[in-house]
Coordinates of C-alpha atoms and ligand atoms in Angstrom, one line a residue:
M59 CA 0.0 0.0 0.0
A60 CA 1.2 3.5 -0.8
S61 CA 2.8 5.5 2.0
V62 CA 0.6 8.5 3.1
K63 CA 2.1 12.0 3.4
A64 CA 0.2 13.6 6.4
S65 CA 0.1 17.3 7.0
N66 CA -0.9 19.6 9.8
Y67 CA -4.4 21.0 9.4
I68 CA -4.7 24.6 10.6
N69 CA -7.5 27.1 9.8
G70 CA -9.0 24.7 7.2
E71 CA -5.8 24.3 5.3
W72 CA -3.1 21.6 5.0
H73 CA 0.4 22.7 6.0
S74 CA 3.7 20.8 5.7
A75 CA 6.9 21.3 7.7
P76 CA 10.6 21.4 6.7
Q77 CA 11.2 18.2 8.7
E78 CA 9.1 15.0 8.9
F79 CA 9.1 11.7 10.8
E80 CA 8.1 8.3 9.7
S81 CA 5.3 6.0 10.9
V82 CA 6.1 2.3 10.4
N83 CA 4.1 -0.9 10.7
P84 CA 5.1 -2.5 14.0
A85 CA 4.5 -6.0 12.4
N86 CA 6.9 -5.1 9.6
R87 CA 9.2 -2.2 10.3
Q88 CA 10.2 -2.1 6.7
E89 CA 6.7 -0.9 5.7
I90 CA 6.4 2.8 6.0
I91 CA 2.7 3.7 6.6
G92 CA 3.4 7.4 6.1
T93 CA 5.3 10.5 7.0
A94 CA 4.1 13.5 9.1
P95 CA 5.4 16.9 9.9
L96 CA 7.8 17.3 12.8
S97 CA 6.1 20.4 14.0
T98 CA 7.4 23.1 16.4
K99 CA 6.0 25.6 18.9
A100 CA 5.4 28.0 15.9
D101 CA 2.9 25.5 14.4
V102 CA 1.2 25.1 17.8
D103 CA 0.9 28.9 18.1
Q104 CA -0.7 29.1 14.6
A105 CA -3.2 26.3 15.4
V106 CA -4.2 27.8 18.7
S107 CA -4.7 31.2 17.1
A108 CA -6.9 29.7 14.4
A109 CA -9.0 27.9 17.0
K110 CA -9.3 31.1 19.0
K111 CA -10.4 33.0 15.9
A112 CA -13.0 30.4 15.0
Y113 CA -14.5 30.1 18.5
H114 CA -16.9 33.0 18.5
A115 CA -18.8 32.1 15.3
W116 CA -18.9 28.4 16.2
N117 CA -20.1 29.0 19.7
E118 CA -22.9 31.2 18.3
L119 CA -24.4 28.2 16.5
S120 CA -27.1 26.1 18.2
W121 CA -26.2 22.7 19.6
V122 CA -28.5 21.2 17.0
K123 CA -26.6 22.9 14.1
R124 CA -23.2 21.8 15.5
A125 CA -24.5 18.2 15.9
E126 CA -25.4 18.2 12.2
Y127 CA -21.7 18.7 11.3
V128 CA -21.0 15.7 13.6
D129 CA -23.7 13.7 11.8
N130 CA -22.1 14.5 8.4
F131 CA -18.8 13.2 9.9
A132 CA -20.5 10.0 11.3
Q133 CA -21.7 9.2 7.8
L134 CA -18.2 9.5 6.4
I135 CA -16.7 7.2 9.1
K136 CA -19.4 4.7 8.2
R137 CA -18.5 4.9 4.5
D138 CA -14.8 4.4 5.2
L139 CA -15.1 1.9 8.1
A140 CA -13.1 -0.9 6.3
E141 CA -10.3 1.5 5.3
I142 CA -10.0 2.9 8.8
S143 CA -10.0 -0.6 10.3
T144 CA -7.2 -1.8 8.1
L145 CA -5.2 1.4 8.7
V146 CA -5.5 1.0 12.5
T147 CA -4.2 -2.5 12.2
R148 CA -1.3 -1.6 9.9
E149 CA -0.2 1.5 12.0
C150 CA -0.6 0.2 15.5
G151 CA -0.4 -3.6 15.0
K152 CA -3.7 -4.7 16.6
P153 CA -5.4 -7.8 15.0
I154 CA -7.9 -6.7 12.4
N155 CA -11.0 -7.6 14.5
E156 CA -9.6 -5.1 17.0
G157 CA -8.8 -2.6 14.3
R158 CA -12.4 -2.9 13.2
A159 CA -13.6 -2.6 16.8
D160 CA -11.7 0.7 17.1
A161 CA -13.3 2.0 13.9
V162 CA -16.8 0.9 15.0
E163 CA -16.3 2.6 18.4
A164 CA -15.3 5.8 16.5
L165 CA -18.5 5.5 14.5
H166 CA -20.6 4.9 17.7
M167 CA -19.0 8.0 19.3
A168 CA -19.9 10.1 16.3
Q169 CA -23.5 8.8 16.3
Y170 CA -23.9 9.3 20.0
I171 CA -22.6 12.9 19.9
A172 CA -24.8 13.7 16.9
G173 CA -27.8 12.5 18.8
L174 CA -26.9 14.4 22.0
G175 CA -27.3 17.7 20.1
R176 CA -31.1 17.4 20.4
L177 CA -31.1 16.4 24.1
P178 CA -31.4 18.9 27.0
T179 CA -28.2 20.8 27.7
G180 CA -29.5 22.4 30.9
Y181 CA -32.6 22.6 33.0
A182 CA -34.9 24.9 34.8
I183 CA -35.0 24.6 38.6
S184 CA -37.2 26.2 41.3
S185 CA -36.0 29.3 43.0
E186 CA -36.7 30.0 46.7
I187 CA -38.7 33.0 45.5
A188 CA -41.8 32.1 43.5
A189 CA -41.4 35.0 41.1
K190 CA -37.9 33.9 40.0
D191 CA -37.0 31.2 37.5
A192 CA -33.6 29.6 37.9
Y193 CA -31.7 27.7 35.2
I194 CA -28.6 25.6 35.2
L195 CA -27.0 25.9 31.8
R196 CA -23.8 24.7 30.1
K197 CA -21.4 27.1 28.5
S198 CA -18.4 26.2 26.4
K199 CA -14.9 26.9 27.6
G200 CA -13.0 28.1 24.5
V201 CA -10.0 26.4 22.9
I202 CA -9.4 22.8 24.0
A203 CA -6.2 20.8 23.5
C204 CA -6.9 17.1 22.8
I205 CA -3.7 15.0 23.3
T206 CA -4.2 11.3 22.7
P207 CA -2.3 8.0 22.8
W208 CA -1.6 5.5 20.0
N209 CA -3.5 2.4 21.2
F210 CA -7.0 3.5 20.1
P211 CA -6.0 5.9 17.4
S212 CA -9.5 6.5 16.0
A213 CA -11.8 6.0 19.0
I214 CA -10.0 7.9 21.7
P215 CA -9.5 11.1 19.7
L216 CA -13.2 11.2 19.0
W217 CA -14.1 10.6 22.7
V218 CA -12.6 14.0 23.4
I219 CA -12.8 16.0 20.1
L220 CA -16.5 15.4 19.3
P221 CA -18.0 16.4 22.7
S222 CA -15.7 19.5 22.7
V223 CA -17.0 20.8 19.4
L224 CA -20.6 19.8 20.1
A225 CA -20.6 22.0 23.2
G226 CA -19.2 25.0 21.1
N227 CA -15.5 24.8 21.8
T228 CA -12.8 24.7 19.2
V229 CA -10.0 22.2 19.2
V230 CA -6.3 21.7 18.6
F231 CA -5.7 17.9 18.3
K232 CA -2.2 16.4 18.9
P233 CA -2.3 12.7 17.9
A234 CA 0.3 10.2 19.1
E235 CA 3.5 10.2 17.2
Q236 CA 3.2 6.4 16.7
T237 CA -0.1 6.7 14.8
P238 CA -0.1 10.0 12.8
I239 CA -1.7 8.6 9.7
C240 CA -4.8 7.5 11.7
G241 CA -5.0 11.1 13.0
H242 CA -4.6 12.4 9.4
K243 CA -7.4 10.2 8.2
L244 CA -9.8 11.6 10.9
M245 CA -8.8 15.1 9.9
E246 CA -9.5 14.4 6.2
L247 CA -13.0 13.3 7.2
F248 CA -13.5 16.4 9.4
H249 CA -12.5 18.5 6.4
E250 CA -14.9 16.6 4.1
A251 CA -17.7 16.9 6.7
G252 CA -17.5 20.7 6.2
F253 CA -16.5 21.8 9.7
P254 CA -15.8 25.6 9.4
A255 CA -12.1 26.6 9.2
G256 CA -10.4 26.7 12.6
V257 CA -13.0 24.6 14.5
I258 CA -10.8 21.5 14.5
N259 CA -7.0 21.9 13.9
L260 CA -4.3 19.2 14.0
V261 CA -0.6 19.5 14.8
H262 CA 1.6 16.4 14.4
G263 CA 4.9 15.8 16.2
M264 CA 6.6 14.8 19.4
G265 CA 5.2 15.3 22.9
E266 CA 8.0 17.6 24.0
D267 CA 7.9 19.8 20.8
V268 CA 4.1 20.0 20.2
G269 CA 2.3 18.6 23.3
D270 CA 4.3 20.7 25.8
P271 CA 3.8 24.1 24.1
L272 CA 0.2 23.3 23.6
V273 CA -0.6 22.6 27.2
K274 CA 1.4 25.7 28.3
H275 CA -0.3 28.0 25.7
K276 CA -2.1 30.9 27.5
D277 CA -5.1 30.7 25.1
V278 CA -5.8 27.0 25.8
A279 CA -8.6 26.8 28.3
A280 CA -8.7 23.0 28.9
I281 CA -6.5 20.0 28.2
L282 CA -8.0 16.6 27.6
F283 CA -5.2 14.2 27.9
T284 CA -5.1 10.4 27.6
G285 CA -1.8 8.6 28.0
S286 CA 0.8 7.6 30.5
R287 CA 0.8 8.5 34.2
A288 CA 4.1 10.4 34.0
V289 CA 2.9 12.7 31.3
G290 CA -0.5 13.1 32.8
K291 CA 0.9 14.1 36.1
Y292 CA 3.1 16.6 34.4
I293 CA 0.2 18.1 32.6
Q294 CA -1.8 18.4 35.8
Q295 CA 1.1 20.3 37.3
V296 CA 1.3 22.7 34.3
A297 CA -2.5 23.3 34.4
A298 CA -2.4 24.0 38.1
G299 CA -0.1 26.9 37.4
D300 CA -2.9 28.9 35.8
A301 CA -6.1 29.3 37.8
Y302 CA -8.3 29.3 34.6
K303 CA -6.8 26.2 33.1
F304 CA -8.4 22.8 33.4
A305 CA -6.9 19.4 32.8
A306 CA -8.7 16.1 32.5
T307 CA -6.1 13.3 32.6
E308 CA -6.8 9.7 31.9
M309 CA -3.8 7.5 32.6
G310 CA -2.6 3.9 33.1
G311 CA -3.7 1.0 35.2
K312 CA -2.5 -2.1 37.0
N313 CA -5.9 -3.8 36.5
A314 CA -6.9 -7.1 37.8
T315 CA -9.5 -9.9 37.5
I316 CA -10.5 -11.4 40.8
V317 CA -11.5 -15.0 40.5
L318 CA -13.6 -16.2 43.6
E319 CA -13.9 -19.8 44.7
D320 CA -17.4 -20.3 43.2
A321 CA -16.3 -18.9 39.7
D322 CA -17.2 -20.6 36.5
I323 CA -13.6 -21.6 35.6
D324 CA -14.1 -21.7 31.8
L325 CA -15.5 -18.2 31.9
A326 CA -12.6 -17.0 34.1
V327 CA -10.1 -18.5 31.7
N328 CA -11.6 -16.8 28.7
A329 CA -12.0 -13.5 30.6
C330 CA -8.3 -13.5 31.6
V331 CA -7.1 -14.5 28.1
L332 CA -9.0 -11.7 26.5
G333 CA -8.2 -9.2 29.3
A334 CA -4.5 -9.9 29.3
F335 CA -3.6 -10.4 25.7
K336 CA -6.0 -8.4 23.5
T337 CA -3.9 -5.6 21.9
S338 CA -0.9 -7.6 23.3
G339 CA -1.7 -6.2 26.8
Q340 CA -1.3 -2.7 25.5
R341 CA -4.7 -1.4 26.8
C342 CA -4.9 0.9 29.7
V343 CA -7.5 -1.6 31.1
S344 CA -5.5 -4.8 30.3
T345 CA -5.6 -7.4 33.0
S346 CA -2.1 -7.7 34.4
R347 CA -3.0 -9.5 37.6
V348 CA -5.3 -12.5 38.2
I349 CA -6.1 -12.5 41.9
I350 CA -7.5 -16.0 42.6
D351 CA -8.9 -18.0 45.5
R352 CA -6.4 -20.7 46.3
K353 CA -9.1 -23.4 46.2
V354 CA -9.6 -23.0 42.5
E355 CA -6.1 -21.7 41.5
P356 CA -4.6 -25.1 40.4
E357 CA -7.5 -25.9 38.1
F358 CA -7.7 -22.4 36.7
T359 CA -3.9 -22.2 36.1
K360 CA -3.8 -25.6 34.3
R361 CA -6.6 -24.6 31.9
Y362 CA -5.3 -21.0 31.5
L363 CA -1.8 -22.0 30.5
E364 CA -3.1 -24.6 28.0
K365 CA -5.1 -21.8 26.4
V366 CA -2.3 -19.1 26.5
K367 CA 0.1 -21.5 24.8
R368 CA -2.4 -21.8 21.9
I369 CA -2.5 -18.0 21.2
K370 CA -1.7 -17.3 17.6
I371 CA 0.8 -14.4 17.3
G372 CA 1.4 -12.7 14.0
D373 CA 0.5 -9.9 11.6
G374 CA -2.8 -8.5 12.5
L375 CA -4.0 -8.4 9.0
Q376 CA -4.4 -12.3 9.1
E377 CA -7.9 -12.9 10.4
D378 CA -6.9 -15.7 12.7
T379 CA -4.2 -13.7 14.5
F380 CA -5.0 -13.3 18.2
M381 CA -2.0 -11.2 19.3
G382 CA -0.1 -8.7 17.2
P383 CA 3.3 -7.0 17.8
L384 CA 4.2 -4.4 20.4
I385 CA 4.1 -0.8 19.2
E386 CA 7.8 0.0 19.3
E387 CA 11.2 -1.6 20.0
G388 CA 11.2 0.4 23.2
S389 CA 8.1 -1.4 24.3
V390 CA 9.9 -4.7 23.9
D391 CA 12.6 -3.4 26.2
K392 CA 10.0 -2.3 28.8
W393 CA 8.4 -5.8 28.6
K394 CA 11.8 -7.4 29.2
L395 CA 12.4 -5.2 32.2
H396 CA 9.1 -6.1 33.8
N397 CA 9.8 -9.8 33.3
Q398 CA 13.3 -9.5 34.7
K399 CA 11.9 -7.7 37.7
A400 CA 9.3 -10.4 38.3
K401 CA 12.1 -13.1 38.3
E402 CA 14.3 -11.0 40.7
E403 CA 11.3 -10.4 43.0
G404 CA 10.7 -14.1 43.5
A405 CA 8.0 -15.0 41.0
E406 CA 7.6 -18.6 39.8
V407 CA 7.7 -18.3 36.0
L408 CA 4.9 -20.4 34.3
I409 CA 5.5 -19.3 30.7
D410 CA 8.7 -17.5 30.0
G411 CA 7.9 -15.1 27.2
Q412 CA 10.3 -14.9 24.3
V413 CA 11.2 -12.2 21.8
L414 CA 10.2 -13.6 18.4
T415 CA 12.7 -13.0 15.6
E416 CA 12.5 -15.9 13.2
G417 CA 10.6 -16.0 9.9
I418 CA 7.4 -13.9 9.8
Y419 CA 8.5 -12.2 13.0
G420 CA 11.8 -11.0 11.6
N421 CA 10.9 -7.4 11.0
G422 CA 8.3 -6.8 13.8
N423 CA 8.2 -6.1 17.5
F424 CA 6.8 -9.6 18.4
V425 CA 7.0 -11.2 21.8
S426 CA 5.0 -14.1 23.4
P427 CA 3.1 -14.0 26.7
F428 CA 5.0 -14.0 30.0
V429 CA 3.0 -15.5 32.8
Y430 CA 4.1 -15.9 36.4
R431 CA 2.8 -16.8 39.8
F432 CA 3.1 -15.8 43.4
E433 CA 1.9 -18.4 45.9
Q434 CA 1.7 -15.6 48.6
Y435 CA 1.1 -12.0 47.8
K436 CA 4.3 -10.0 48.1
K437 CA 4.0 -6.4 49.0
N438 CA 6.1 -3.5 47.5
T439 CA 7.1 -5.3 44.4
F440 CA 7.7 -3.5 41.1
C441 CA 6.2 -6.3 39.0
L442 CA 2.8 -6.4 40.9
R443 CA 2.4 -2.6 41.2
E444 CA 3.7 -1.0 38.0
E445 CA 2.0 -0.9 34.6
A446 CA 3.7 -3.2 32.2
F447 CA 1.6 -2.3 29.1
S448 CA 2.6 -5.6 27.4
P449 CA 1.7 -9.3 27.6
H450 CA 2.9 -9.7 31.2
L451 CA 0.5 -11.4 33.6
A452 CA 0.8 -12.4 37.3
I453 CA -1.4 -15.0 39.0
I454 CA -1.6 -14.4 42.8
G455 CA -3.2 -16.9 45.2
V456 CA -5.4 -15.5 48.0
D457 CA -7.7 -16.8 50.7
G458 CA -11.2 -15.4 50.0
M459 CA -12.8 -12.3 48.8
E460 CA -11.5 -9.9 51.4
E461 CA -7.8 -10.7 50.9
A462 CA -8.5 -10.5 47.1
V463 CA -9.7 -6.9 47.4
D464 CA -6.9 -5.9 49.7
V465 CA -4.4 -7.2 47.1
Y466 CA -6.4 -5.6 44.3
N467 CA -6.3 -2.2 46.0
D468 CA -2.5 -2.4 46.8
T469 CA -1.4 -0.3 43.8
D470 CA -1.4 3.4 43.1
Y471 CA -3.7 2.8 40.2
G472 CA -7.5 2.3 40.1
L473 CA -8.7 1.8 36.6
A474 CA -10.4 -1.5 35.7
M475 CA -11.5 -4.4 37.9
A476 CA -13.4 -7.6 36.9
V477 CA -14.7 -10.2 39.3
I478 CA -15.7 -13.7 38.4
T479 CA -18.3 -15.2 40.7
E480 CA -21.8 -16.7 40.6
D481 CA -22.7 -15.1 44.0
Y482 CA -24.4 -11.8 43.8
R483 CA -23.6 -11.0 47.5
K484 CA -19.9 -11.4 46.7
W485 CA -19.7 -9.3 43.6
R486 CA -21.7 -6.6 45.4
W487 CA -19.2 -6.5 48.2
V488 CA -16.3 -6.4 45.8
R489 CA -18.1 -3.6 43.8
D490 CA -18.3 -1.5 47.0
H491 CA -14.8 -2.1 48.4
A492 CA -12.4 -2.1 45.3
D493 CA -11.0 1.1 43.8
Y494 CA -11.7 1.4 40.1
G495 CA -13.4 3.5 37.5
L496 CA -14.6 0.6 35.4
G497 CA -16.0 -2.5 37.0
Y498 CA -17.1 -5.8 35.5
V499 CA -18.8 -9.0 36.7
N500 CA -18.2 -12.2 34.8
L501 CA -16.4 -10.3 32.0
P502 CA -12.9 -9.3 31.2
S503 CA -11.5 -6.1 32.6
I504 CA -11.6 -4.7 29.0
G505 CA -14.5 -3.4 26.9
A506 CA -15.8 0.2 26.6
E507 CA -19.1 1.6 25.3
V508 CA -19.2 5.2 24.3
H509 CA -22.4 6.1 26.2
L510 CA -20.7 5.1 29.5
P511 CA -18.0 7.2 31.2
F512 CA -14.5 5.8 30.7
G513 CA -11.9 6.7 33.4
G514 CA -10.2 5.7 36.6
V515 CA -9.5 6.8 40.1
K516 CA -6.2 7.3 42.2
A517 CA -3.3 7.6 39.8
S518 CA -5.3 6.4 36.9
G519 CA -7.4 9.5 36.5
N520 CA -8.3 12.8 38.1
G521 CA -12.0 12.3 38.1
H522 CA -12.9 13.5 34.6
P523 CA -13.7 10.4 32.5
G524 CA -13.8 10.3 28.7
A525 CA -16.5 9.3 26.3
E526 CA -19.9 9.9 27.9
G527 CA -18.2 11.6 30.9
I528 CA -16.4 14.4 29.0
L529 CA -19.2 16.9 28.5
E530 CA -18.7 17.8 32.2
S531 CA -15.1 18.7 31.3
V532 CA -15.7 20.8 28.2
T533 CA -18.4 23.0 29.6
H534 CA -18.9 25.3 32.6
R535 CA -22.2 24.8 34.4
V536 CA -23.6 28.2 35.0
A537 CA -26.5 29.3 37.2
F538 CA -28.8 31.9 35.6
T539 CA -31.7 33.5 37.6
V540 CA -34.5 35.7 36.2
N541 CA -36.9 37.8 38.3
H542 CA -40.4 38.2 37.0
A543 CA -41.7 40.5 39.8
R544 CA -41.6 44.3 39.8
E545 CA -39.8 44.4 43.1
I546 CA -36.7 42.6 44.3
V547 CA -37.2 39.8 46.8
M548 CA -34.0 38.2 47.9
A549 CA -33.4 34.5 48.9
Q550 CA -32.7 33.6 52.5
G551 CA -34.9 36.5 53.7
L552 CA -32.2 39.1 52.9
S553 CA -33.7 42.6 53.5
T554 CA -33.8 45.1 50.7
S555 CA -34.7 48.1 53.0
V556 CA -32.2 50.9 53.2
Ligands
NAD4 P1 2.2 8.9 26.4 O1 1.9 9.5 27.7 O2 3.6 8.6 26.1 O3 1.7 9.8 25.2 C1 0.4 10.2 25.1 C2 0.3 11.5 24.3 O4 1.0 12.5 25.1 C3 1.0 11.5 23.0 O5 0.3 12.2 22.0 C4 2.4 12.2 23.3 O6 3.0 12.7 22.2 C5 1.9 13.2 24.3 N1 3.0 13.8 25.1 C6 4.1 13.2 25.5 N2 4.9 14.0 26.3 C7 4.2 15.1 26.4 C8 4.4 16.4 27.1 N3 5.5 16.6 27.8 N4 3.4 17.3 27.0 C9 2.3 17.1 26.3 N5 2.0 16.0 25.6 C10 3.0 15.0 25.7 O7 1.3 7.6 26.3 P2 1.3 6.5 25.1 O8 2.5 5.6 25.2 O9 0.9 7.1 23.8 O10 0.0 5.6 25.6 C11 0.1 4.6 26.6 C12 -0.3 5.0 27.9 O11 -1.7 5.6 27.8 C13 -0.5 3.9 28.9 O12 0.0 4.3 30.2 C14 -2.0 3.6 28.9 O13 -2.4 3.0 30.1 C15 -2.5 5.0 28.7 N6 -3.9 5.0 28.2 C16 -4.9 5.4 29.1 C17 -6.2 5.4 28.7 C18 -7.3 5.8 29.6 O14 -8.4 6.1 29.1 N7 -7.1 5.8 30.9 C19 -6.5 5.0 27.4 C20 -5.5 4.6 26.5 C21 -4.2 4.6 27.0

């Protein structure tokens, strides 16, 4: 397939830059998916200025009118669904059924946001004084920076861009440097959908060169960031420096599936295979710990290992591939480090993952699953507390539900938790005592739907989830009170006599 030359998109026009970077297929590093501008602060300044200029006219439109632009866009996503699916797989390595799922989720987000344009955006509420009407309304914030990761290169940008523009904000989008061509494709469709110049702008490049000046820009009112904990924490600190600036940061996880003694073991095995190895463990919600009741651990582990050994690893464009490559060579190094740490920290290795280099694997970033076990939970370990973001899974034996939740909560993160049990009293107790933003019963710890909030607690997120949840972050709720009487009567009995 021909390599794509991506451009920045500023004020409705395509702009190139003197220097470019390459995006390569992680399953075959010799295949160049495309090139994109290596932008600088000057490009960011131009994009923010275009977004600022476009804001007033865009914000003057009704929610319904803005939703119509989103509806045009949704129809284009639907038209190009197959092309987007294949592009996601080629650029980020996920198997094609996952590439398709990413594109379908993008479509769902566009359809959902187009529909929201006709739903209430505020409400009337009684005042203490009968002659007054009070309203709670939503107002847009201004220019919003959307900074996104590579692992859901079409869905995650839309979780944040579409609610922002529906609410009347304008956007500067900075896609991940690993997947610029997916970002470019979205931008081509925004252009074709007819969004006015400056409403959605895109600047390609590296985090330090483009993301950093964007978050620090004085005309950016809000930052919607999804990515690693280190960068998210930094962005929170930058935003805290300006009283007006807001940052929603969705970050990593050390997610777990809790398997209780009454669990359906086949279901538990399937949930933990999907949870740990879909997207090669490179989901923020990937299961990296199975916390299991000792009574059922031997049977679970036997069946689990049999299944993990059958996982087909390869190029995601093959329909029967279950697990594709890691995104970059650096991710392979990070995976090795986590495995090494597990060994040093006393884990019993059950499947020693390998870097795959022969034959079809020769030019890609392929590894096989690494699975290990701790008979007893070991506190303060790197391997059981830090995000590996790769096919790296711990099985930890515990005695009962309460110890399972103690172990589950013993990380700084709090993103996704699944519990496998047939007992409604048990899952209810776990639901109420574990720290998470996304909870599941008899399911894997992965799986988002756009009309639900998506986010975490503790170090995983600062309380401003994406998808359904993000309208709160891109609007101010304002109170507006109207007096219908000829005299002024104040609330709380406040006297007006002078
Ligand atoms: P990353 O933090 O390296 O990069 C994310 C984005 O931030 C990229 O666009 C990058 O260019 C930009 N960036 C980097 N440095 C920056 C800086 N100094 N200032 C501004 N922007 C900067 O993350 P990644 O490797 O692309 O993605 C993987 C991480 O994302 C994992 O930790 C994963 O768990 C997390 N993630 C979280 C969610 C969620 O919703 N909670 C979803 C997907 C991924």
